[in-house]
Short mmCIF file of C-alpha atoms and ligand atoms in Angstrom, two decimals:
data_model
loop_
_atom_site.label_atom_id
_atom_site.label_comp_id
_atom_site.label_asym_id
_atom_site.label_seq_id
_atom_site.Cartn_x
_atom_site.Cartn_y
_atom_site.Cartn_z
CA UNK A 1 50.83 -29.56 146.16
CA UNK A 2 53.16 -29.46 143.39
CA UNK A 3 51.39 -32.45 141.90
CA UNK A 4 48.09 -30.81 142.43
CA UNK A 5 49.46 -27.72 141.01
CA UNK A 6 50.87 -29.74 138.29
CA UNK A 7 47.51 -31.30 137.80
CA UNK A 8 45.96 -27.95 138.13
CA UNK A 9 48.42 -26.56 135.76
CA UNK A 10 47.75 -29.45 133.47
CA UNK A 11 44.05 -28.82 133.74
CA UNK A 12 44.58 -25.13 133.23
CA UNK A 13 46.77 -25.82 130.25
CA UNK A 14 44.18 -28.19 128.99
CA UNK A 15 41.43 -25.76 129.57
CA UNK A 16 43.46 -23.03 128.01
CA UNK A 17 44.46 -25.07 125.11
CA UNK A 18 40.94 -26.28 124.72
CA UNK A 19 39.84 -22.72 124.89
CA UNK A 20 42.50 -21.71 122.36
CA UNK A 21 41.62 -24.60 120.19
CA UNK A 22 37.98 -23.88 120.68
CA UNK A 23 38.41 -20.19 120.06
CA UNK A 24 40.68 -21.00 117.14
CA UNK A 25 38.14 -23.32 115.76
CA UNK A 26 35.38 -20.70 116.01
CA UNK A 27 37.62 -18.13 114.39
CA UNK A 28 38.53 -20.51 111.69
CA UNK A 29 34.98 -21.49 111.24
CA UNK A 30 34.00 -17.84 111.07
CA UNK A 31 36.79 -17.26 108.64
CA UNK A 32 35.65 -20.20 106.63
CA UNK A 33 32.11 -19.04 106.79
CA UNK A 34 33.23 -15.63 105.62
CA UNK A 35 35.23 -17.26 102.90
CA UNK A 36 32.34 -19.42 102.01
CA UNK A 37 30.03 -16.45 102.04
CA UNK A 38 32.36 -14.50 99.77
CA UNK A 39 32.67 -17.44 97.49
CA UNK A 40 28.94 -17.73 97.50
CA UNK A 41 28.65 -14.06 96.68
CA UNK A 42 31.10 -14.51 93.86
CA UNK A 43 29.21 -17.48 92.60
CA UNK A 44 25.95 -15.59 92.95
CA UNK A 45 27.43 -12.63 91.12
CA UNK A 46 28.71 -14.95 88.43
CA UNK A 47 25.30 -16.62 88.25
CA UNK A 48 23.64 -13.24 88.07
CA UNK A 49 25.85 -12.06 85.26
CA UNK A 50 25.31 -15.40 83.58
CA UNK A 51 21.59 -14.93 84.05
CA UNK A 52 21.82 -11.47 82.53
CA UNK A 53 23.85 -12.88 79.71
CA UNK A 54 21.27 -15.63 79.23
CA UNK A 55 18.48 -13.07 79.37
CA UNK A 56 20.24 -11.08 76.68
CA UNK A 57 20.67 -14.25 74.71
CA UNK A 58 16.99 -15.04 75.07
CA UNK A 59 16.15 -11.54 73.90
CA UNK A 60 18.59 -11.90 71.01
CA UNK A 61 17.01 -15.24 70.20
CA UNK A 62 13.63 -13.53 70.25
CA UNK A 63 14.94 -10.93 67.79
CA UNK A 64 16.50 -13.68 65.70
CA UNK A 65 13.23 -15.56 65.68
CA UNK A 66 11.42 -12.45 64.42
CA UNK A 67 14.12 -11.97 61.80
CA UNK A 68 13.88 -15.60 60.76
CA UNK A 69 10.10 -15.34 60.50
CA UNK A 70 10.48 -12.21 58.38
CA UNK A 71 13.10 -13.91 56.17
CA UNK A 72 10.90 -16.97 55.78
CA UNK A 73 8.00 -14.70 54.76
CA UNK A 74 10.20 -12.85 52.32
CA UNK A 75 11.43 -16.13 50.92
CA UNK A 76 7.88 -17.35 50.48
CA UNK A 77 7.00 -14.13 48.71
CA UNK A 78 10.01 -14.54 46.45
CA UNK A 79 9.01 -18.12 45.78
CA UNK A 80 5.54 -16.91 44.73
CA UNK A 81 7.12 -14.26 42.54
CA UNK A 82 9.44 -16.78 40.94
CA UNK A 83 6.49 -19.08 40.26
CA UNK A 84 4.48 -16.17 38.81
CA UNK A 85 7.46 -15.14 36.64
CA UNK A 86 7.78 -18.68 35.36
CA UNK A 87 4.07 -18.72 34.54
CA UNK A 88 4.34 -15.38 32.76
CA UNK A 89 7.35 -16.60 30.81
CA UNK A 90 5.37 -19.63 29.71
CA UNK A 91 2.49 -17.39 28.66
CA UNK A 92 4.80 -15.10 26.70
CA UNK A 93 6.34 -18.13 24.99
CA UNK A 94 2.88 -19.43 24.07
CA UNK A 95 1.86 -16.01 22.72
CA UNK A 96 5.08 -15.72 20.76
CA UNK A 97 4.56 -19.07 19.10
CA UNK A 98 0.92 -18.11 18.43
CA UNK A 99 2.11 -14.84 16.88
CA UNK A 100 4.62 -16.74 14.73
CA UNK A 101 1.86 -19.08 13.60
CA UNK A 102 -0.43 -16.16 12.76
CA UNK A 103 2.36 -14.35 10.95
CA UNK A 104 3.31 -17.36 8.87
CA UNK A 105 -0.40 -17.91 8.24
CA UNK A 106 -0.81 -14.32 7.04
CA UNK A 107 2.37 -14.68 4.99
CA UNK A 108 0.90 -17.72 3.31
CA UNK A 109 -2.36 -15.82 2.83
CA UNK A 110 -0.42 -13.10 1.09
CA UNK A 111 1.29 -15.68 -1.09
CA UNK A 112 -0.38 -15.32 -4.47
CA UNK A 113 0.80 -18.72 -5.70
CA UNK A 114 -0.75 -20.35 -2.60
CA UNK A 115 -4.01 -18.47 -3.09
CA UNK A 116 -4.14 -19.68 -6.66
CA UNK A 117 -3.54 -23.22 -5.53
CA UNK A 118 -7.15 -24.10 -6.28
CA UNK A 119 -8.81 -23.69 -9.65
CA UNK A 120 -12.20 -23.84 -7.94
CA UNK A 121 -13.83 -20.42 -7.53
CA UNK A 122 -15.38 -20.14 -4.05
CA UNK A 123 -19.16 -19.99 -4.00
CA UNK A 124 -19.58 -19.83 -0.25
CA UNK A 125 -17.76 -19.42 3.05
CA UNK A 126 -17.57 -23.22 3.20
CA UNK A 127 -15.58 -23.19 -0.07
CA UNK A 128 -13.36 -20.44 1.32
CA UNK A 129 -12.78 -22.54 4.43
CA UNK A 130 -11.85 -25.52 2.26
CA UNK A 131 -9.44 -23.26 0.36
CA UNK A 132 -7.66 -22.59 3.64
CA UNK A 133 -9.14 -19.31 4.84
CA UNK A 134 -9.26 -19.09 8.63
CA UNK A 135 -9.52 -15.39 9.46
CA UNK A 136 -13.02 -13.96 9.78
CA UNK A 137 -13.84 -11.23 7.30
CA UNK A 138 -15.69 -10.02 4.25
CA UNK A 139 -15.06 -12.10 1.17
CA UNK A 140 -16.05 -12.03 -2.48
CA UNK A 141 -17.68 -15.19 -3.72
CA UNK A 142 -19.08 -16.36 -7.04
CA UNK A 143 -22.83 -15.73 -7.23
CA UNK A 144 -25.21 -16.98 -9.90
CA UNK A 145 -24.51 -14.13 -12.30
CA UNK A 146 -22.54 -11.62 -10.28
CA UNK A 147 -19.83 -11.45 -7.68
CA UNK A 148 -21.28 -11.32 -4.19
CA UNK A 149 -19.95 -10.14 -0.85
CA UNK A 150 -20.34 -12.28 2.25
CA UNK A 151 -19.10 -12.14 5.81
CA UNK A 152 -17.56 -15.42 6.94
CA UNK A 153 -17.30 -16.27 10.64
CA UNK A 154 -14.87 -19.17 10.56
CA UNK A 155 -15.07 -19.52 14.34
CA UNK A 156 -18.57 -20.96 13.89
CA UNK A 157 -19.30 -24.45 12.61
CA UNK A 158 -20.18 -24.60 8.90
CA UNK A 159 -23.72 -25.66 9.81
CA UNK A 160 -24.27 -22.57 11.99
CA UNK A 161 -26.60 -20.07 10.22
CA UNK A 162 -24.25 -17.23 11.16
CA UNK A 163 -21.27 -18.99 9.60
CA UNK A 164 -22.06 -17.04 6.40
CA UNK A 165 -23.83 -13.68 6.26
CA UNK A 166 -24.83 -12.32 2.85
CA UNK A 167 -23.86 -8.66 2.49
CA UNK A 168 -24.74 -7.81 -1.12
CA UNK A 169 -23.78 -7.84 -4.76
CA UNK A 170 -20.30 -6.66 -5.52
CA UNK A 171 -20.35 -4.22 -8.41
CA UNK A 172 -17.71 -6.06 -10.35
CA UNK A 173 -17.37 -5.50 -14.08
CA UNK A 174 -14.90 -7.38 -16.23
CA UNK A 175 -14.24 -3.94 -17.73
CA UNK A 176 -16.18 -0.65 -17.70
CA UNK A 177 -18.54 0.34 -20.52
CA UNK A 178 -19.93 3.86 -20.92
CA UNK A 179 -20.04 6.61 -23.51
CA UNK A 180 -21.21 10.14 -24.18
CA UNK A 181 -21.64 11.09 -27.84
CA UNK A 182 -22.63 14.43 -29.48
CA UNK A 183 -23.06 15.77 -32.96
CA UNK A 184 -21.56 18.57 -35.01
CA UNK A 185 -23.88 19.59 -37.89
CA UNK A 186 -27.57 19.04 -38.64
CA UNK A 187 -28.84 15.57 -39.47
CA UNK A 188 -31.82 14.97 -41.73
CA UNK A 189 -31.57 11.52 -43.37
CA UNK A 190 -34.97 9.87 -42.69
CA UNK A 191 -35.18 6.34 -41.23
CA UNK A 192 -31.46 6.01 -40.57
CA UNK A 193 -29.40 5.53 -37.41
CA UNK A 194 -28.00 8.85 -36.18
CA UNK A 195 -24.16 8.87 -36.35
CA UNK A 196 -22.08 10.85 -33.82
CA UNK A 197 -19.01 12.81 -34.73
CA UNK A 198 -18.11 14.40 -31.37
CA UNK A 199 -17.24 11.77 -28.77
CA UNK A 200 -16.64 12.86 -25.20
CA UNK A 201 -16.24 9.36 -23.78
CA UNK A 202 -16.37 5.90 -25.26
CA UNK A 203 -14.89 3.70 -22.54
CA UNK A 204 -14.93 0.11 -23.71
CA UNK A 205 -15.43 1.26 -27.33
CA UNK A 206 -18.92 -0.29 -27.58
CA UNK A 207 -20.40 2.62 -29.54
CA UNK A 208 -19.48 2.81 -33.19
CA UNK A 209 -19.65 6.62 -33.72
CA UNK A 210 -19.72 6.35 -37.51
CA UNK A 211 -22.71 3.99 -37.65
CA UNK A 212 -24.26 5.21 -34.37
CA UNK A 213 -24.74 1.58 -33.27
CA UNK A 214 -23.92 0.42 -29.74
CA UNK A 215 -22.91 -3.26 -29.54
CA UNK A 216 -23.29 -4.76 -26.04
CA UNK A 217 -19.87 -6.23 -25.21
CA UNK A 218 -21.27 -8.24 -22.25
CA UNK A 219 -24.57 -9.36 -20.82
CA UNK A 220 -26.11 -7.21 -18.14
CA UNK A 221 -28.29 -4.21 -17.42
CA UNK A 222 -27.63 -0.98 -19.33
CA UNK A 223 -29.09 2.51 -19.37
CA UNK A 224 -29.41 4.71 -22.47
CA UNK A 225 -30.39 8.39 -22.65
CA UNK A 226 -30.84 10.54 -25.70
CA UNK A 227 -32.03 14.12 -26.16
CA UNK A 228 -31.88 16.58 -29.02
CA UNK A 229 -33.45 19.64 -30.59
CA UNK A 230 -35.51 19.81 -33.77
CA UNK A 231 -34.60 22.23 -36.50
CA UNK A 232 -37.27 24.19 -38.33
CA UNK A 233 -39.79 21.33 -38.69
CA UNK A 234 -41.38 18.61 -36.58
CA UNK A 235 -38.93 15.85 -35.78
CA UNK A 236 -39.31 12.25 -34.66
CA UNK A 237 -36.76 9.76 -33.25
CA UNK A 238 -36.81 6.20 -31.92
CA UNK A 239 -34.64 4.13 -29.61
CA UNK A 240 -34.28 0.67 -31.17
CA UNK A 241 -32.80 -2.61 -30.04
CA UNK A 242 -31.77 -5.73 -31.94
CA UNK A 243 -30.88 -9.12 -30.50
CA UNK A 244 -28.11 -11.16 -32.06
CA UNK A 245 -30.63 -13.34 -33.90
CA UNK A 246 -33.73 -11.06 -34.10
CA UNK A 247 -34.58 -7.91 -36.02
CA UNK A 248 -34.60 -4.27 -34.90
CA UNK A 249 -37.51 -3.37 -32.62
CA UNK A 250 -38.71 -0.11 -31.13
CA UNK A 251 -38.04 0.52 -27.46
CA UNK A 252 -39.18 4.16 -27.30
CA UNK A 253 -40.19 7.10 -29.47
CA UNK A 254 -40.08 10.89 -29.13
CA UNK A 255 -41.05 13.82 -31.30
CA UNK A 256 -41.48 17.56 -31.10
CA UNK A 257 -42.40 20.75 -32.91
CA UNK A 258 -39.69 23.04 -34.44
CA UNK A 259 -36.90 24.15 -32.11
CA UNK A 260 -38.09 21.96 -29.29
CA UNK A 261 -36.48 19.12 -27.36
CA UNK A 262 -37.14 15.41 -27.82
CA UNK A 263 -35.86 12.89 -25.31
CA UNK A 264 -35.59 9.10 -24.90
CA UNK A 265 -34.59 7.03 -21.88
CA UNK A 266 -34.41 3.32 -21.23
CA UNK A 267 -32.78 0.81 -18.99
CA UNK A 268 -32.47 -2.56 -20.67
CA UNK A 269 -31.44 -6.12 -20.05
CA UNK A 270 -29.06 -6.91 -22.88
CA UNK A 271 -27.30 -10.07 -23.93
CA UNK A 272 -23.77 -9.89 -25.21
CA UNK A 273 -24.02 -8.94 -28.92
CA UNK A 274 -27.35 -7.11 -28.68
CA UNK A 275 -27.40 -3.72 -30.42
CA UNK A 276 -28.86 -0.30 -29.69
CA UNK A 277 -29.34 2.70 -31.99
CA UNK A 278 -31.21 6.01 -32.26
CA UNK A 279 -33.20 6.13 -35.48
CA UNK A 280 -34.10 9.42 -37.06
CA UNK A 281 -37.58 8.98 -38.57
CA UNK A 282 -38.27 12.43 -40.02
CA UNK A 283 -37.55 16.14 -39.64
CA UNK A 284 -34.09 17.64 -39.03
CA UNK A 285 -31.94 17.28 -35.88
CA UNK A 286 -30.40 20.60 -34.96
CA UNK A 287 -26.64 20.76 -34.33
CA UNK A 288 -25.85 23.44 -36.86
CA UNK A 289 -24.30 26.09 -34.60
CA UNK A 290 -22.00 24.00 -32.39
CA UNK A 291 -24.27 24.16 -29.30
CA UNK A 292 -24.08 20.44 -28.60
CA UNK A 293 -27.86 19.93 -28.59
CA UNK A 294 -27.74 16.19 -29.32
CA UNK A 295 -26.56 14.02 -26.44
CA UNK A 296 -26.47 10.23 -26.48
CA UNK A 297 -25.36 8.57 -23.25
CA UNK A 298 -25.17 4.88 -22.37
CA UNK A 299 -23.62 2.85 -19.60
CA UNK A 300 -23.38 -0.62 -18.26
CA UNK A 301 -25.08 -0.69 -14.83
CA UNK A 302 -24.52 -4.31 -13.82
CA UNK A 303 -22.65 -7.03 -15.59
CA UNK A 304 -23.46 -10.73 -15.50
CA UNK A 305 -19.90 -11.81 -14.95
CA UNK A 306 -20.90 -15.48 -14.49
CA UNK A 307 -23.27 -17.87 -16.17
CA UNK A 308 -23.44 -16.39 -19.64
C1 NAG B 401 4.55 -19.17 -1.88
O1 NAG B 401 4.08 -20.51 -1.98
C2 NAG B 401 4.81 -21.29 -2.90
C3 NAG B 401 4.11 -22.65 -3.00
O2 NAG B 401 3.99 -23.26 -1.76
C4 NAG B 401 6.25 -21.40 -2.42
O3 NAG B 401 7.00 -22.16 -3.34
C5 NAG B 401 6.85 -20.01 -2.31
O4 NAG B 401 8.14 -20.08 -1.78
C6 NAG B 401 6.00 -19.14 -1.41
N1 NAG B 401 6.49 -17.77 -1.44
C7 NAG B 401 6.64 -17.06 -0.32
C8 NAG B 401 7.12 -15.65 -0.54
O5 NAG B 401 6.38 -17.48 0.81
C1 NAG B 402 -19.53 21.81 -27.55
O1 NAG B 402 -18.56 20.90 -27.23
C2 NAG B 402 -17.30 21.11 -27.83
C3 NAG B 402 -16.39 19.97 -27.50
O2 NAG B 402 -16.21 19.90 -26.13
C4 NAG B 402 -16.76 22.45 -27.34
O3 NAG B 402 -15.52 22.71 -27.99
C5 NAG B 402 -17.75 23.53 -27.64
O4 NAG B 402 -17.29 24.76 -27.13
C6 NAG B 402 -19.10 23.20 -27.09
N1 NAG B 402 -20.06 24.21 -27.54
C7 NAG B 402 -20.47 25.19 -26.76
C8 NAG B 402 -21.41 26.18 -27.36
O5 NAG B 402 -20.12 25.29 -25.58
#
């Protein structure tokens, strides 16, 4: 019995211990599972926070990407601006050097000694171009007899019809010639040139007041006007001209009854050295009372400055 009991006891112990071990094992396993579960939770929590962190990172990266794109755009814009600035600088440099060239050109144009570098008088825009003119404008050139004005367009080829445009004659006189003469006192010497003893103007000194003879100082076109009053009888006067080699000849004649006006006018082509006078043929020219009745006027209209 005792053995049985012992066996029984042994079995019981075994069963018990098995049970203890078994129940221990289950507890431990539960504990382990719990531990594992907690660990898993921790890991999951860590993963989750890591995920959040990564999500934030991704978002930050997204923001960074946008910023980078913006920066790249800005940089490209700046690059364009830098390029444009460089281009502008180049342009300004070119314009500055052009301006310098133009200024030195205009300085040399203003340089009298340079302008007189050629003894050849220009007769056309082509001559002016050869003399170094480059700026378009109105120029004086040497015509056949007179100075002429032309417009030169140096941007055109010399053969272009609009390279030179004729504007007109330039009223250039080597020096002015005009006079206005009057008389004080009656004049009655028949067939003599009327002298003048009251001179208002005698620019160029071509009229000799004492002899009443006008001597053309240069070739050209002149105008002469004379008027006067007769005294107490009929009077007659003539405008006469004499060439350097020829004799005196009548250009015009005028006469009138007592106390009336006689008048003479003429425009004439004269050569240098030709002469003009007013001849008193008969009667008496009235300038007795200081009224300035007699008036002799002459002037050079156009001068042949070349070719004579
Ligand atoms: C004008 O030109 C002459 C001849 O080339 C030169 O000697 C002179 O220095 C120049 N004068 C000026 C003011 O440029
Ligand atoms: C005639 O001209 C002279 C000179 O200019 C002048 O002194 C005089 O008063 C003039 N005669 C008259 C009547 O105006």
